[in-house]
C-alpha cells in the first residue's frame, strides 16, 4: 500500500480549504510530480476521514518509525513552472492515502526556501519564491505530487510537466479481502489498465505488471466537478456514472461511486429548489426555462447541468372527455406524487435484478414546498434508439432486439413479473413489465432501460375508491420478490394488456389472489409479530420527553420496517385493526395522523404558491402559513383546526379500517388514542420544516402549554429520496478499507489499528443498515453486512464478543439466503458456523457439534442444482 504526497499551489489572495476550491472552475489542474531529493521528516495526523496507519514506506523511499508514526527519507519540493502571479504563492502539502482521504503533514524540508508553519485553518504554508521553468513530459510518474495553480485568466492553458522518477519500485496496492474472495462485489483482483491518459485508478487492484497510470484518488479528484467547456457543455453525469460502474470492484470504484452519487443528489436538489420556487413566474423571467421533451405526465420539463427535471403533477390526458391521468374526473396531484415515487422504487428494483448488460440512469426525487420533482440524468437516447416497449401509448410496440428481449425477460423473472401481449393485432409484442417501459440501445452502444413508474403490478382496484388506482397503487418490490406466490402482470386491470380475454382474466385473477394474500395472511402475520417487540409493547409514554427517545420509537415501526414486510404504508389502517397491543395501536394511529397532517400541509403550500403567484426562494411566506397550521396541530382544544371537525372521516378515508366502530363514536378522543409529541416530530420530519432545537425541546417537555412562534422556525429544507447507491457504495468503501487495517492489526497487534478498524466498521455497519432499509430485498446487502461482523470478530477483545459477532453475521447470512440463496452465501455461512463451533468447543462440545453439522448442511446445499435454475446468469 502506497503513501503519496499532494501539493497545491494557491495565490495568497485566494488561499482557502483546498479540498473544496481545487475542484472549482477557477483552478487549473497542473500535473503529477515525483519527489526525489534532499531529506524529509514528518508526523502524520488526521485531517478528515478515517486514519489509515498502513502507509508503505517504499513509496517514497522513506523509513518509518512505527512507535512514533514518523517518516524520514528523501524528499524535496520540486521546481515549479514560471507562471503569472506564481511568485509568493503558498504551499500546502498533505499525505493522500490509498483510501482517498486527506492527512495533513507537519513537515520540515531541507534545501527548500522558506519554512512551514501551521495556520489556524489547519493548513501548512510556506512562502515560495518565483519558481523556475521545468521540462515538459506528458506522462505521469509513479510517485506523484498533485499540483494546482491559480490561473489569472480562465482561458490561459498551462502545460503539464514531470521529471523522471527515482527510488524503489512501487509497492503492492490494496488487495481484495481474503474473506470475500467468493463475493461477486469484493472478490475481483485485476491489474491496472490504461485506457487513456486519464485512466481510472483501482485501489482494489494488485500491482503486478507496473505502477498505476494515475495516482490514488483523492477526495478532491474523486469529486472534481465537471467544468463547462467554452461551448457550455454540462457535466456528463451518465458517462461518468457508467464508467465508474464498469470499473473493477474495489476501494477506488466505491469511493468514486459514493462521491458521484452524492454530488448528483446535491446538484439535483439545488436546481429543483429553484425550479419549484419559480414555477409561477412567466417563462421569460425564469432562471431555468422549460423545454419541450414530449410526454404528458407532469407538464413542463426542465434541463440543467445534464439533469432533466419534471414535476409530479396530474395532467389531462384526454381533452374532449376531460380525463385526468390520476384523478379521473378531477385533478389529483397527491396521486401524481405517489406515482412519481414509484419511478424511483421501480428503477431500484429493476437495477437490483443484476442482469449483465442492462444500464440505468441516476435518479433522485425532491420534495419541496408541497411539490415533488423527479431528477434524472440525461441518457444518450432518442426516439430512434427505442427498441423495446412503447413511447406512444401502445400504438407502436417494439421488441426487435433478441439480446435485449432476453435480458428484459430475465429481469422480469427475478421480479416475479409475467410477460404479456402489448399492442394491437399483428403489431402486438410480448413485453415483460409495463407496456410503457422503454428499452433503448443508446448512441454509446449500451442498453438503457427507463420509465419504471408501473413496473410493479397494481393491487386489486376494487379495494380502492379511485377509478384510476391501477396507475399509482402498486405492490411493493419486497412483496413481489419475497412474498408473492406467482408471477403477476404489470398491466393487469389496464388497457395495456392486449392478450386474449382468457389471458387478461388470468392476469387479473392472479392480482386479486395476491391482494387477498397480502390482506388476509401477510398483514395479520406481521401484526402478530409486533406483539413480541419490546420497544412497542413496554412503553412508558411519560418518559418520551426527549427527541432521541421519540426517534428510537419511530424507528421501531417506521416505513422501512413496514416496507420490509412487503406492506405499503397505505395499509397501516388494516395493520392497526389487527394489532391488539394498546401501545402499538397508539404508535400506528400517531403515524397515520402525522402523515395526514403532512398531506394537508403540502396541499396548503401548493395552493399558496398557485393562488398568490409566489415566485421567491424565501421560505418566509410558507413558514407563516405553516406556523398557523402547526399551532393548530399542537392545539388539542375543541376549537383546533386539525383535531376538530371531520378528522375521523378524513383519516378513515385515507387509511381504511384504522378506527374501530367504537372509536368512530364521539366518545372516543383521538387525542387520547395518539401521542401529540410523536405526531408533531414525525410531521416535521416528513415536511422538511426545521424548528429551533431549544423550541422543540421545550415543546417535548410541555406539549400542552407551548405556543409556536415565527422565530422558532428556521426554514424549509428539500427532502430528497435517492438511490441506494449513496449508502451502499459508502458501506463497501468503508468495509474494504477496514479489512486492510484488520490485516495490519493481525500482523502487528498495535492498538491504533484495532481502534481505527472498529471506527470504520461501525460506519460501514451504519451504511449497510441504511442500505437495507432502502432495499431489503437485495441479497448482497445482508451478505456484505455479515462481513462487517466477521471483521469485528477478528479484533474482538474477548472470545465472548467474538461469538456474539459470529452469531450476528450468521443471522445476516441466513437473511441473504432468504432473499436469494446463492453458493457463495452458503459457503460463507458454512465458514461462519465452523468458526463458531471452534469458539464454543471448549465450553460446550455439544453446541460445537451442532454448529459443525449445520456447517456441513450448508455446504451440501450449495450443490443443489434446482436452487440456481433461475439464476445461472446472475451478474455482480
PDB file of N, CA and C in Angstrom, residues 706-788:
ATOM      1  N   UNK A 706     -47.462  25.004  25.118  1.00  0.00           N
ATOM      2  CA  UNK A 706     -46.429  25.566  24.263  1.00  0.00           C
ATOM      3  C   UNK A 706     -47.080  26.271  23.080  1.00  0.00           C
ATOM      4  N   UNK A 707     -46.616  27.478  22.788  1.00  0.00           N
ATOM      5  CA  UNK A 707     -47.107  28.238  21.652  1.00  0.00           C
ATOM      6  C   UNK A 707     -45.961  28.479  20.693  1.00  0.00           C
ATOM      7  N   UNK A 708     -46.089  27.973  19.478  1.00  0.00           N
ATOM      8  CA  UNK A 708     -45.046  28.126  18.471  1.00  0.00           C
ATOM      9  C   UNK A 708     -44.996  29.560  17.973  1.00  0.00           C
ATOM     10  N   UNK A 709     -43.771  30.114  17.864  1.00  0.00           N
ATOM     11  CA  UNK A 709     -43.552  31.458  17.357  1.00  0.00           C
ATOM     12  C   UNK A 709     -42.892  31.397  15.983  1.00  0.00           C
ATOM     13  N   UNK A 710     -43.046  32.464  15.225  1.00  0.00           N
ATOM     14  CA  UNK A 710     -42.421  32.507  13.910  1.00  0.00           C
ATOM     15  C   UNK A 710     -40.908  32.429  14.027  1.00  0.00           C
ATOM     16  N   UNK A 711     -40.361  33.001  15.078  1.00  0.00           N
ATOM     17  CA  UNK A 711     -38.913  32.977  15.275  1.00  0.00           C
ATOM     18  C   UNK A 711     -38.412  31.575  15.618  1.00  0.00           C
ATOM     19  N   UNK A 712     -39.316  30.664  15.968  1.00  0.00           N
ATOM     20  CA  UNK A 712     -38.916  29.281  16.258  1.00  0.00           C
ATOM     21  C   UNK A 712     -38.660  28.475  14.986  1.00  0.00           C
ATOM     22  N   UNK A 713     -39.135  28.974  13.843  1.00  0.00           N
ATOM     23  CA  UNK A 713     -38.997  28.239  12.590  1.00  0.00           C
ATOM     24  C   UNK A 713     -37.738  28.688  11.860  1.00  0.00           C
ATOM     25  N   UNK A 714     -36.887  27.727  11.487  1.00  0.00           N
ATOM     26  CA  UNK A 714     -35.625  28.040  10.819  1.00  0.00           C
ATOM     27  C   UNK A 714     -35.751  28.058   9.299  1.00  0.00           C
ATOM     28  N   UNK A 715     -36.646  27.254   8.747  1.00  0.00           N
ATOM     29  CA  UNK A 715     -36.793  27.209   7.302  1.00  0.00           C
ATOM     30  C   UNK A 715     -37.403  25.898   6.844  1.00  0.00           C
ATOM     31  N   UNK A 716     -37.481  25.758   5.530  1.00  0.00           N
ATOM     32  CA  UNK A 716     -37.992  24.534   4.921  1.00  0.00           C
ATOM     33  C   UNK A 716     -36.896  23.980   4.027  1.00  0.00           C
ATOM     34  N   UNK A 717     -36.498  22.755   4.279  1.00  0.00           N
ATOM     35  CA  UNK A 717     -35.447  22.128   3.504  1.00  0.00           C
ATOM     36  C   UNK A 717     -36.038  21.103   2.541  1.00  0.00           C
ATOM     37  N   UNK A 718     -35.476  20.999   1.343  1.00  0.00           N
ATOM     38  CA  UNK A 718     -35.935  19.936   0.437  1.00  0.00           C
ATOM     39  C   UNK A 718     -35.674  18.566   1.038  1.00  0.00           C
ATOM     40  N   UNK A 719     -36.633  17.682   0.874  1.00  0.00           N
ATOM     41  CA  UNK A 719     -36.451  16.283   1.291  1.00  0.00           C
ATOM     42  C   UNK A 719     -36.148  15.470   0.039  1.00  0.00           C
ATOM     43  N   UNK A 720     -35.039  14.773   0.070  1.00  0.00           N
ATOM     44  CA  UNK A 720     -34.555  14.078  -1.120  1.00  0.00           C
ATOM     45  C   UNK A 720     -34.570  12.570  -0.879  1.00  0.00           C
ATOM     46  N   UNK A 721     -35.180  11.862  -1.813  1.00  0.00           N
ATOM     47  CA  UNK A 721     -35.088  10.404  -1.835  1.00  0.00           C
ATOM     48  C   UNK A 721     -34.139  10.040  -2.975  1.00  0.00           C
ATOM     49  N   UNK A 722     -33.129   9.288  -2.637  1.00  0.00           N
ATOM     50  CA  UNK A 722     -32.115   8.980  -3.643  1.00  0.00           C
ATOM     51  C   UNK A 722     -31.953   7.474  -3.777  1.00  0.00           C
ATOM     52  N   UNK A 723     -31.189   7.078  -4.763  1.00  0.00           N
ATOM     53  CA  UNK A 723     -30.928   5.672  -4.987  1.00  0.00           C
ATOM     54  C   UNK A 723     -30.052   5.101  -3.873  1.00  0.00           C
ATOM     55  N   UNK A 724     -30.143   3.808  -3.689  1.00  0.00           N
ATOM     56  CA  UNK A 724     -29.393   3.149  -2.632  1.00  0.00           C
ATOM     57  C   UNK A 724     -27.883   3.221  -2.859  1.00  0.00           C
ATOM     58  N   UNK A 725     -27.449   3.647  -4.044  1.00  0.00           N
ATOM     59  CA  UNK A 725     -26.025   3.690  -4.356  1.00  0.00           C
ATOM     60  C   UNK A 725     -25.250   4.574  -3.387  1.00  0.00           C
ATOM     61  N   UNK A 726     -25.885   5.618  -2.880  1.00  0.00           N
ATOM     62  CA  UNK A 726     -25.190   6.557  -1.996  1.00  0.00           C
ATOM     63  C   UNK A 726     -24.682   5.835  -0.754  1.00  0.00           C
ATOM     64  N   UNK A 727     -25.579   5.084  -0.096  1.00  0.00           N
ATOM     65  CA  UNK A 727     -25.194   4.407   1.139  1.00  0.00           C
ATOM     66  C   UNK A 727     -24.490   3.081   0.879  1.00  0.00           C
ATOM     67  N   UNK A 728     -24.871   2.359  -0.174  1.00  0.00           N
ATOM     68  CA  UNK A 728     -24.256   1.058  -0.411  1.00  0.00           C
ATOM     69  C   UNK A 728     -22.799   1.190  -0.841  1.00  0.00           C
ATOM     70  N   UNK A 729     -22.497   2.176  -1.682  1.00  0.00           N
ATOM     71  CA  UNK A 729     -21.108   2.369  -2.094  1.00  0.00           C
ATOM     72  C   UNK A 729     -20.251   2.839  -0.924  1.00  0.00           C
ATOM     73  N   UNK A 730     -20.814   3.689  -0.071  1.00  0.00           N
ATOM     74  CA  UNK A 730     -20.077   4.112   1.124  1.00  0.00           C
ATOM     75  C   UNK A 730     -19.812   2.925   2.042  1.00  0.00           C
ATOM     76  N   UNK A 731     -20.795   2.046   2.172  1.00  0.00           N
ATOM     77  CA  UNK A 731     -20.641   0.870   3.028  1.00  0.00           C
ATOM     78  C   UNK A 731     -19.509  -0.029   2.540  1.00  0.00           C
ATOM     79  N   UNK A 732     -19.486  -0.310   1.243  1.00  0.00           N
ATOM     80  CA  UNK A 732     -18.451  -1.197   0.714  1.00  0.00           C
ATOM     81  C   UNK A 732     -17.084  -0.522   0.725  1.00  0.00           C
ATOM     82  N   UNK A 733     -17.067   0.778   0.499  1.00  0.00           N
ATOM     83  CA  UNK A 733     -15.816   1.532   0.591  1.00  0.00           C
ATOM     84  C   UNK A 733     -15.214   1.394   1.984  1.00  0.00           C
ATOM     85  N   UNK A 734     -16.020   1.620   3.018  1.00  0.00           N
ATOM     86  CA  UNK A 734     -15.525   1.543   4.392  1.00  0.00           C
ATOM     87  C   UNK A 734     -15.182   0.115   4.798  1.00  0.00           C
ATOM     88  N   UNK A 735     -15.928  -0.862   4.312  1.00  0.00           N
ATOM     89  CA  UNK A 735     -15.641  -2.252   4.643  1.00  0.00           C
ATOM     90  C   UNK A 735     -14.289  -2.686   4.084  1.00  0.00           C
ATOM     91  N   UNK A 736     -14.022  -2.370   2.829  1.00  0.00           N
ATOM     92  CA  UNK A 736     -12.746  -2.773   2.228  1.00  0.00           C
ATOM     93  C   UNK A 736     -11.578  -2.096   2.951  1.00  0.00           C
ATOM     94  N   UNK A 737     -11.730  -0.808   3.256  1.00  0.00           N
ATOM     95  CA  UNK A 737     -10.670  -0.099   3.975  1.00  0.00           C
ATOM     96  C   UNK A 737     -10.434  -0.732   5.342  1.00  0.00           C
ATOM     97  N   UNK A 738     -11.512  -1.090   6.037  1.00  0.00           N
ATOM     98  CA  UNK A 738     -11.380  -1.701   7.364  1.00  0.00           C
ATOM     99  C   UNK A 738     -10.721  -3.071   7.286  1.00  0.00           C
ATOM    100  N   UNK A 739     -11.026  -3.838   6.257  1.00  0.00           N
ATOM    101  CA  UNK A 739     -10.440  -5.179   6.137  1.00  0.00           C
ATOM    102  C   UNK A 739      -8.921  -5.117   6.012  1.00  0.00           C
ATOM    103  N   UNK A 740      -8.425  -4.106   5.317  1.00  0.00           N
ATOM    104  CA  UNK A 740      -6.969  -3.965   5.201  1.00  0.00           C
ATOM    105  C   UNK A 740      -6.344  -3.592   6.536  1.00  0.00           C
ATOM    106  N   UNK A 741      -7.023  -2.753   7.300  1.00  0.00           N
ATOM    107  CA  UNK A 741      -6.488  -2.362   8.605  1.00  0.00           C
ATOM    108  C   UNK A 741      -6.525  -3.540   9.572  1.00  0.00           C
ATOM    109  N   UNK A 742      -7.565  -4.361   9.482  1.00  0.00           N
ATOM    110  CA  UNK A 742      -7.635  -5.554  10.328  1.00  0.00           C
ATOM    111  C   UNK A 742      -6.437  -6.462  10.050  1.00  0.00           C
ATOM    112  N   UNK A 743      -6.031  -6.577   8.794  1.00  0.00           N
ATOM    113  CA  UNK A 743      -4.860  -7.388   8.460  1.00  0.00           C
ATOM    114  C   UNK A 743      -3.601  -6.812   9.112  1.00  0.00           C
ATOM    115  N   UNK A 744      -3.488  -5.483   9.122  1.00  0.00           N
ATOM    116  CA  UNK A 744      -2.345  -4.867   9.792  1.00  0.00           C
ATOM    117  C   UNK A 744      -2.375  -5.157  11.291  1.00  0.00           C
ATOM    118  N   UNK A 745      -3.566  -5.137  11.869  1.00  0.00           N
ATOM    119  CA  UNK A 745      -3.682  -5.430  13.306  1.00  0.00           C
ATOM    120  C   UNK A 745      -3.298  -6.877  13.591  1.00  0.00           C
ATOM    121  N   UNK A 746      -3.730  -7.792  12.753  1.00  0.00           N
ATOM    122  CA  UNK A 746      -3.395  -9.200  12.969  1.00  0.00           C
ATOM    123  C   UNK A 746      -1.892  -9.447  12.822  1.00  0.00           C
ATOM    124  N   UNK A 747      -1.218  -8.591  12.063  1.00  0.00           N
ATOM    125  CA  UNK A 747       0.214  -8.744  11.869  1.00  0.00           C
ATOM    126  C   UNK A 747       1.016  -8.086  12.982  1.00  0.00           C
ATOM    127  N   UNK A 748       0.545  -6.957  13.518  1.00  0.00           N
ATOM    128  CA  UNK A 748       1.340  -6.185  14.478  1.00  0.00           C
ATOM    129  C   UNK A 748       0.729  -6.103  15.871  1.00  0.00           C
ATOM    130  N   UNK A 749      -0.604  -6.275  15.969  1.00  0.00           N
ATOM    131  CA  UNK A 749      -1.339  -6.162  17.231  1.00  0.00           C
ATOM    132  C   UNK A 749      -1.174  -4.792  17.877  1.00  0.00           C
ATOM    133  N   UNK A 750      -1.000  -3.759  17.063  1.00  0.00           N
ATOM    134  CA  UNK A 750      -0.921  -2.404  17.600  1.00  0.00           C
ATOM    135  C   UNK A 750      -2.329  -1.863  17.835  1.00  0.00           C
ATOM    136  N   UNK A 751      -2.583  -1.244  18.992  1.00  0.00           N
ATOM    137  CA  UNK A 751      -3.934  -0.769  19.323  1.00  0.00           C
ATOM    138  C   UNK A 751      -4.506   0.230  18.323  1.00  0.00           C
ATOM    139  N   UNK A 752      -3.621   1.032  17.676  1.00  0.00           N
ATOM    140  CA  UNK A 752      -4.130   2.047  16.760  1.00  0.00           C
ATOM    141  C   UNK A 752      -4.872   1.400  15.594  1.00  0.00           C
ATOM    142  N   UNK A 753      -4.409   0.244  15.157  1.00  0.00           N
ATOM    143  CA  UNK A 753      -5.093  -0.450  14.074  1.00  0.00           C
ATOM    144  C   UNK A 753      -6.452  -0.980  14.544  1.00  0.00           C
ATOM    145  N   UNK A 754      -6.468  -1.501  15.744  1.00  0.00           N
ATOM    146  CA  UNK A 754      -7.717  -2.035  16.290  1.00  0.00           C
ATOM    147  C   UNK A 754      -8.765  -0.930  16.444  1.00  0.00           C
ATOM    148  N   UNK A 755      -8.338   0.202  16.992  1.00  0.00           N
ATOM    149  CA  UNK A 755      -9.271   1.315  17.193  1.00  0.00           C
ATOM    150  C   UNK A 755      -9.790   1.857  15.861  1.00  0.00           C
ATOM    151  N   UNK A 756      -8.887   2.039  14.916  1.00  0.00           N
ATOM    152  CA  UNK A 756      -9.289   2.584  13.623  1.00  0.00           C
ATOM    153  C   UNK A 756     -10.207   1.636  12.875  1.00  0.00           C
ATOM    154  N   UNK A 757      -9.901   0.350  12.923  1.00  0.00           N
ATOM    155  CA  UNK A 757     -10.746  -0.639  12.261  1.00  0.00           C
ATOM    156  C   UNK A 757     -12.144  -0.648  12.861  1.00  0.00           C
ATOM    157  N   UNK A 758     -12.236  -0.545  14.160  1.00  0.00           N
ATOM    158  CA  UNK A 758     -13.549  -0.529  14.809  1.00  0.00           C
ATOM    159  C   UNK A 758     -14.370   0.675  14.361  1.00  0.00           C
ATOM    160  N   UNK A 759     -13.699   1.820  14.252  1.00  0.00           N
ATOM    161  CA  UNK A 759     -14.427   3.019  13.814  1.00  0.00           C
ATOM    162  C   UNK A 759     -14.953   2.840  12.403  1.00  0.00           C
ATOM    163  N   UNK A 760     -14.106   2.356  11.504  1.00  0.00           N
ATOM    164  CA  UNK A 760     -14.531   2.160  10.126  1.00  0.00           C
ATOM    165  C   UNK A 760     -15.650   1.138  10.029  1.00  0.00           C
ATOM    166  N   UNK A 761     -15.562   0.077  10.813  1.00  0.00           N
ATOM    167  CA  UNK A 761     -16.584  -0.964  10.767  1.00  0.00           C
ATOM    168  C   UNK A 761     -17.913  -0.470  11.315  1.00  0.00           C
ATOM    169  N   UNK A 762     -17.864   0.404  12.315  1.00  0.00           N
ATOM    170  CA  UNK A 762     -19.112   0.983  12.821  1.00  0.00           C
ATOM    171  C   UNK A 762     -19.780   1.833  11.744  1.00  0.00           C
ATOM    172  N   UNK A 763     -18.980   2.616  11.034  1.00  0.00           N
ATOM    173  CA  UNK A 763     -19.540   3.435   9.953  1.00  0.00           C
ATOM    174  C   UNK A 763     -20.092   2.547   8.848  1.00  0.00           C
ATOM    175  N   UNK A 764     -19.345   1.508   8.483  1.00  0.00           N
ATOM    176  CA  UNK A 764     -19.805   0.588   7.443  1.00  0.00           C
ATOM    177  C   UNK A 764     -21.112  -0.076   7.849  1.00  0.00           C
ATOM    178  N   UNK A 765     -21.223  -0.467   9.104  1.00  0.00           N
ATOM    179  CA  UNK A 765     -22.458  -1.103   9.579  1.00  0.00           C
ATOM    180  C   UNK A 765     -23.638  -0.153   9.483  1.00  0.00           C
ATOM    181  N   UNK A 766     -23.422   1.120   9.832  1.00  0.00           N
ATOM    182  CA  UNK A 766     -24.493   2.112   9.706  1.00  0.00           C
ATOM    183  C   UNK A 766     -24.883   2.310   8.246  1.00  0.00           C
ATOM    184  N   UNK A 767     -23.891   2.301   7.353  1.00  0.00           N
ATOM    185  CA  UNK A 767     -24.179   2.423   5.922  1.00  0.00           C
ATOM    186  C   UNK A 767     -24.997   1.245   5.408  1.00  0.00           C
ATOM    187  N   UNK A 768     -24.629   0.036   5.830  1.00  0.00           N
ATOM    188  CA  UNK A 768     -25.381  -1.147   5.412  1.00  0.00           C
ATOM    189  C   UNK A 768     -26.794  -1.141   5.995  1.00  0.00           C
ATOM    190  N   UNK A 769     -26.917  -0.637   7.207  1.00  0.00           N
ATOM    191  CA  UNK A 769     -28.248  -0.532   7.821  1.00  0.00           C
ATOM    192  C   UNK A 769     -29.147   0.369   6.990  1.00  0.00           C
ATOM    193  N   UNK A 770     -28.607   1.494   6.541  1.00  0.00           N
ATOM    194  CA  UNK A 770     -29.370   2.411   5.697  1.00  0.00           C
ATOM    195  C   UNK A 770     -29.704   1.781   4.351  1.00  0.00           C
ATOM    196  N   UNK A 771     -28.737   1.053   3.794  1.00  0.00           N
ATOM    197  CA  UNK A 771     -28.976   0.378   2.518  1.00  0.00           C
ATOM    198  C   UNK A 771     -30.072  -0.669   2.653  1.00  0.00           C
ATOM    199  N   UNK A 772     -30.014  -1.441   3.715  1.00  0.00           N
ATOM    200  CA  UNK A 772     -31.009  -2.489   3.933  1.00  0.00           C
ATOM    201  C   UNK A 772     -32.399  -1.899   4.106  1.00  0.00           C
ATOM    202  N   UNK A 773     -32.488  -0.755   4.789  1.00  0.00           N
ATOM    203  CA  UNK A 773     -33.784  -0.103   4.955  1.00  0.00           C
ATOM    204  C   UNK A 773     -34.353   0.353   3.616  1.00  0.00           C
ATOM    205  N   UNK A 774     -33.471   0.757   2.683  1.00  0.00           N
ATOM    206  CA  UNK A 774     -33.925   1.236   1.378  1.00  0.00           C
ATOM    207  C   UNK A 774     -34.311   0.086   0.457  1.00  0.00           C
ATOM    208  N   UNK A 775     -33.510  -0.985   0.449  1.00  0.00           N
ATOM    209  CA  UNK A 775     -33.754  -2.116  -0.462  1.00  0.00           C
ATOM    210  C   UNK A 775     -33.565  -3.425   0.303  1.00  0.00           C
ATOM    211  N   UNK A 776     -34.485  -3.785   1.172  1.00  0.00           N
ATOM    212  CA  UNK A 776     -34.311  -5.000   1.993  1.00  0.00           C
ATOM    213  C   UNK A 776     -34.336  -6.291   1.197  1.00  0.00           C
ATOM    214  N   UNK A 777     -34.762  -6.233  -0.056  1.00  0.00           N
ATOM    215  CA  UNK A 777     -34.837  -7.442  -0.872  1.00  0.00           C
ATOM    216  C   UNK A 777     -33.538  -7.730  -1.609  1.00  0.00           C
ATOM    217  N   UNK A 778     -32.539  -6.855  -1.508  1.00  0.00           N
ATOM    218  CA  UNK A 778     -31.263  -7.087  -2.194  1.00  0.00           C
ATOM    219  C   UNK A 778     -30.478  -8.162  -1.451  1.00  0.00           C
ATOM    220  N   UNK A 779     -30.112  -9.277  -2.110  1.00  0.00           N
ATOM    221  CA  UNK A 779     -29.422 -10.366  -1.410  1.00  0.00           C
ATOM    222  C   UNK A 779     -27.988 -10.040  -1.031  1.00  0.00           C
ATOM    223  N   UNK A 780     -27.364  -9.083  -1.720  1.00  0.00           N
ATOM    224  CA  UNK A 780     -25.967  -8.784  -1.440  1.00  0.00           C
ATOM    225  C   UNK A 780     -25.788  -7.926  -0.200  1.00  0.00           C
ATOM    226  N   UNK A 781     -26.795  -7.131   0.164  1.00  0.00           N
ATOM    227  CA  UNK A 781     -26.650  -6.251   1.320  1.00  0.00           C
ATOM    228  C   UNK A 781     -26.428  -7.034   2.612  1.00  0.00           C
ATOM    229  N   UNK A 782     -27.294  -7.977   2.974  1.00  0.00           N
ATOM    230  CA  UNK A 782     -27.020  -8.728   4.209  1.00  0.00           C
ATOM    231  C   UNK A 782     -25.756  -9.574   4.113  1.00  0.00           C
ATOM    232  N   UNK A 783     -25.442 -10.075   2.912  1.00  0.00           N
ATOM    233  CA  UNK A 783     -24.219 -10.860   2.748  1.00  0.00           C
ATOM    234  C   UNK A 783     -22.981 -10.024   3.081  1.00  0.00           C
ATOM    235  N   UNK A 784     -22.915  -8.822   2.528  1.00  0.00           N
ATOM    236  CA  UNK A 784     -21.762  -7.958   2.790  1.00  0.00           C
ATOM    237  C   UNK A 784     -21.780  -7.417   4.212  1.00  0.00           C
ATOM    238  N   UNK A 785     -22.963  -7.122   4.713  1.00  0.00           N
ATOM    239  CA  UNK A 785     -23.093  -6.630   6.092  1.00  0.00           C
ATOM    240  C   UNK A 785     -22.559  -7.673   7.061  1.00  0.00           C
ATOM    241  N   UNK A 786     -22.790  -8.940   6.796  1.00  0.00           N
ATOM    242  CA  UNK A 786     -22.290 -10.003   7.663  1.00  0.00           C
ATOM    243  C   UNK A 786     -20.772  -9.953   7.775  1.00  0.00           C
ATOM    244  N   UNK A 787     -20.092  -9.557   6.689  1.00  0.00           N
ATOM    245  CA  UNK A 787     -18.639  -9.478   6.739  1.00  0.00           C
ATOM    246  C   UNK A 787     -18.148  -8.377   7.668  1.00  0.00           C
ATOM    247  N   UNK A 788     -18.964  -7.365   7.919  1.00  0.00           N
ATOM    248  CA  UNK A 788     -18.602  -6.354   8.909  1.00  0.00           C
ATOM    249  C   UNK A 788     -18.448  -7.004  10.278  1.00  0.00           C
TER     250      UNK A 788
END
